[in-house]
Amino acid sequence: MVLLEQVAVRYSDGPDILRDISFALAPGTLHFLVGPSGAGKSTLLRLLYLALKPSEGRLSLFGRNVAGLERRDLPPLRRRIGVVFQEFRLLDHLTAFDNVALPLRLAGVREAEIKKHVGELLDWVGLGDRLDSLPATLSGGQQQRVAIARAVIARPQLLLADEPTGNVDDRIALRLMYLFEELYKLGTTVLIATHNENLVARFPHHQLHLEGGRLALRPRLSAAAR
Amino acid sequence: MWRSDLPLGKDGSSRFLPWIVGAMVYLAALALAGVLAAGELVSGWRAELTGALTIELPQPVEATEADRQARLQRVLDVLTATPGVAHAEVLGPDAMAELIGPWLGPDATAADLPLPDLVAVELAGDATIDSAALTQRLTEAVPEARLDDHRDWLERAERLSWLVRMLAMLVLGFVSAAAALAVLFVTRTGLDIHREVIELVHLLGAPDRYIARQFQHHALAQGFVGGLLGLAAGAATITAIGWLAAVLGGGLVPLARLGWTDWAIIASLPVAAALVAMLTARIAVLRILGRSL
């Protein structure tokens, strides 16, 4: 599913933001990505959602070497990836419903199905009564739930979440974690970058520990990922 | 109903697009009306003068009225004996006054001026006349007679009409290029303003053509609205020019009336402008995005 071999990332001639990163994520697994601020967690996620290409090393997603991808190859791969951005990145001019519906519309799903699925999911995350609300009228926690709903609505094969529980209370955080667990049990590979130690302690999954741009704790490369 | 995922209508640069396109369509409408009017004018002249000849007899010095009439009769005799001539008529004082009226005013009379005698000739149906042979027979009857088959004049008018058409096409070309440049500028600005949203939509899996479609639909709508504004202003100006020419020209300048076909061509300008805007936006977005990561 995801395989990194001695990957390094740097911007122009600057220092390495990430270096010598090697790990694999097998299908249907859930990993936490932990580490102090500035360790390179967001950069690693940017690599994985194809906003960056490695400066060195090899990154494979869904069995394809990213270095060899043409621009036209990116959209279908990106549609297999769901992303929860740290700063939510909702489209301010679209309602909660339309924000969540966007990945389905990009995938060409029929409007009748979109209406059904988006309504159900927003209901499930507790926003069934805010379908027509613009992001500016939602609280930080509500925006985060819309962002999560958008990331999972198209049932991605790889889900990347950057601090997905950072703006919600413990009850909602638990509920969202159950959603992520549900997804990985259904076969989605989930990688959650978080500072929330309680959450990491409560849900015993693999951890990738980033520090100073390097993986401090290297998990074994699983046979399935190879 | 078309739905946009990018907030393209909300940036300042795109608000000016309809007005820019409107101004371009306005100029294009005037240029096109000029071309079409010139074409109509020449066609009208050609239709009027095809199958018509004029015989001009300069007034001899110290000729009596009897001499003039005898001379005209000899010309008419030659004409009636010429196969293909359907009708020949000497222009009387009223017809002459009508001809010189626009230049010398309604009170001018042909009798006061040393004007030549004119004989208008109509040819029958598809008949053609050997101008050289007829000229020879006429000069044998009246040495000073001159045959005018209007060919030189029509050729000059057609050359002038061609020149007007070329100039108008040049104006249309410049106007189209200027409109395309305006759309290009607005599109580039739009891509810049909405860079973050576009990056996000890309990350959600949108291909470049999806982004291009959003821009091209927006440009199509803006271009069409602008085109309608320009067309309305252009039609009003063309009508006003026609009215002013009729009132002030007093027959000195022959008027060309635009037909329904001409108006239909002018009315298609907003559609053409919208298509130019749409294509420019699509090509610009695909090229600019293609150069980015």
Short mmCIF file of C-alpha atoms in Angstrom, two decimals, chain A residues 37-156:
data_model
loop_
_atom_site.label_atom_id
_atom_site.label_comp_id
_atom_site.label_asym_id
_atom_site.label_seq_id
_atom_site.Cartn_x
_atom_site.Cartn_y
_atom_site.Cartn_z
CA SER A 37 6.30 20.00 16.60
CA GLY A 38 8.64 20.62 13.68
CA ALA A 39 9.67 16.97 13.50
CA GLY A 40 8.40 16.75 9.92
CA LYS A 41 5.03 15.03 10.47
CA SER A 42 3.11 17.37 8.18
CA THR A 43 5.81 17.13 5.50
CA LEU A 44 5.61 13.35 5.64
CA LEU A 45 1.84 13.53 5.24
CA ARG A 46 2.26 15.97 2.31
CA LEU A 47 4.49 13.38 0.67
CA LEU A 48 1.88 10.72 1.16
CA TYR A 49 -1.02 12.76 -0.21
CA LEU A 50 1.07 13.62 -3.25
CA ALA A 51 1.51 17.32 -2.61
CA LEU A 52 5.28 16.78 -2.64
CA LYS A 53 7.69 14.46 -4.36
CA PRO A 54 10.70 13.00 -2.54
CA SER A 55 14.02 14.77 -3.14
CA GLU A 56 15.73 11.40 -2.71
CA GLY A 57 14.72 7.80 -2.21
CA ARG A 58 11.68 5.91 -3.37
CA LEU A 59 8.03 6.36 -2.48
CA SER A 60 5.53 3.80 -3.70
CA LEU A 61 1.77 4.22 -3.35
CA PHE A 62 -0.66 1.51 -4.35
CA GLY A 63 2.26 -0.30 -5.99
CA ARG A 64 3.32 2.66 -8.15
CA ASN A 65 6.58 4.54 -7.89
CA VAL A 66 5.63 8.19 -7.38
CA ALA A 67 8.78 9.43 -9.12
CA GLY A 68 7.58 7.97 -12.41
CA LEU A 69 4.09 9.44 -12.29
CA GLU A 70 2.90 11.88 -14.94
CA ARG A 71 0.69 14.80 -13.94
CA ARG A 72 -2.35 13.08 -15.45
CA ASP A 73 -1.70 10.00 -13.26
CA LEU A 74 -2.12 11.95 -10.02
CA PRO A 75 -5.92 12.58 -9.84
CA PRO A 76 -6.98 8.91 -9.87
CA LEU A 77 -4.38 8.13 -7.19
CA ARG A 78 -5.41 11.10 -5.07
CA ARG A 79 -9.03 9.98 -5.22
CA ARG A 80 -7.93 6.80 -3.41
CA ILE A 81 -6.53 8.90 -0.57
CA GLY A 82 -8.59 10.70 2.07
CA VAL A 83 -6.95 13.59 3.90
CA VAL A 84 -7.93 15.37 7.10
CA PHE A 85 -5.90 18.57 7.07
CA GLN A 86 -4.74 20.11 10.32
CA GLU A 87 -6.27 23.46 9.42
CA PHE A 88 -9.37 21.70 7.97
CA ARG A 89 -9.12 23.46 4.59
CA LEU A 90 -12.85 23.55 3.99
CA LEU A 91 -14.08 25.56 1.01
CA ASP A 92 -15.57 28.66 2.62
CA HIS A 93 -18.11 29.32 -0.12
CA LEU A 94 -19.57 25.81 -0.01
CA THR A 95 -22.01 24.47 2.59
CA ALA A 96 -21.07 21.60 4.90
CA PHE A 97 -23.02 19.29 2.59
CA ASP A 98 -21.23 20.46 -0.57
CA ASN A 99 -17.81 20.29 1.10
CA VAL A 100 -18.41 16.66 2.05
CA ALA A 101 -19.98 15.88 -1.34
CA LEU A 102 -17.00 17.21 -3.31
CA PRO A 103 -14.91 13.99 -3.43
CA LEU A 104 -17.97 12.06 -4.60
CA ARG A 105 -18.72 14.62 -7.28
CA LEU A 106 -15.12 14.44 -8.45
CA ALA A 107 -15.51 10.68 -8.65
CA GLY A 108 -18.64 11.10 -10.80
CA VAL A 109 -21.13 9.66 -8.28
CA ARG A 110 -24.82 10.35 -9.05
CA GLU A 111 -26.48 13.19 -7.11
CA ALA A 112 -29.17 10.91 -5.61
CA GLU A 113 -26.48 8.72 -4.05
CA ILE A 114 -24.47 11.74 -2.95
CA LYS A 115 -27.50 13.15 -1.16
CA LYS A 116 -28.10 9.89 0.68
CA HIS A 117 -24.51 9.14 1.72
CA VAL A 118 -23.51 12.69 2.64
CA GLY A 119 -26.66 13.18 4.69
CA GLU A 120 -26.08 9.92 6.58
CA LEU A 121 -22.43 10.65 7.30
CA LEU A 122 -23.01 14.21 8.46
CA ASP A 123 -25.79 12.89 10.67
CA TRP A 124 -23.39 10.32 12.08
CA VAL A 125 -20.80 12.95 13.00
CA GLY A 126 -23.53 14.98 14.70
CA LEU A 127 -24.04 17.61 12.02
CA GLY A 128 -27.30 16.37 10.53
CA ASP A 129 -28.91 19.72 11.27
CA ARG A 130 -26.08 21.80 9.79
CA LEU A 131 -26.06 20.51 6.20
CA ASP A 132 -26.62 23.95 4.70
CA SER A 133 -24.28 25.83 7.02
CA LEU A 134 -21.24 27.59 5.64
CA PRO A 135 -17.94 26.76 7.40
CA ALA A 136 -17.69 30.30 8.80
CA THR A 137 -20.84 29.68 10.85
CA LEU A 138 -19.53 26.41 12.34
CA SER A 139 -17.36 26.05 15.44
CA GLY A 140 -13.80 24.71 15.15
CA GLY A 141 -14.92 21.27 16.27
CA GLN A 142 -17.82 21.22 13.81
CA GLN A 143 -15.51 22.26 10.97
CA GLN A 144 -13.15 19.47 11.92
CA ARG A 145 -15.97 16.93 11.75
CA VAL A 146 -16.95 18.22 8.31
CA ALA A 147 -13.30 17.85 7.24
CA ILE A 148 -13.21 14.28 8.54
CA ALA A 149 -16.50 13.45 6.83
CA ARG A 150 -15.07 14.82 3.56
CA ALA A 151 -11.96 12.68 3.97
CA VAL A 152 -13.86 9.42 4.53
CA ILE A 153 -16.99 9.88 2.38
CA ALA A 154 -15.48 8.23 -0.71
CA ARG A 155 -14.20 5.23 1.31
CA PRO A 156 -10.51 5.90 0.56
#
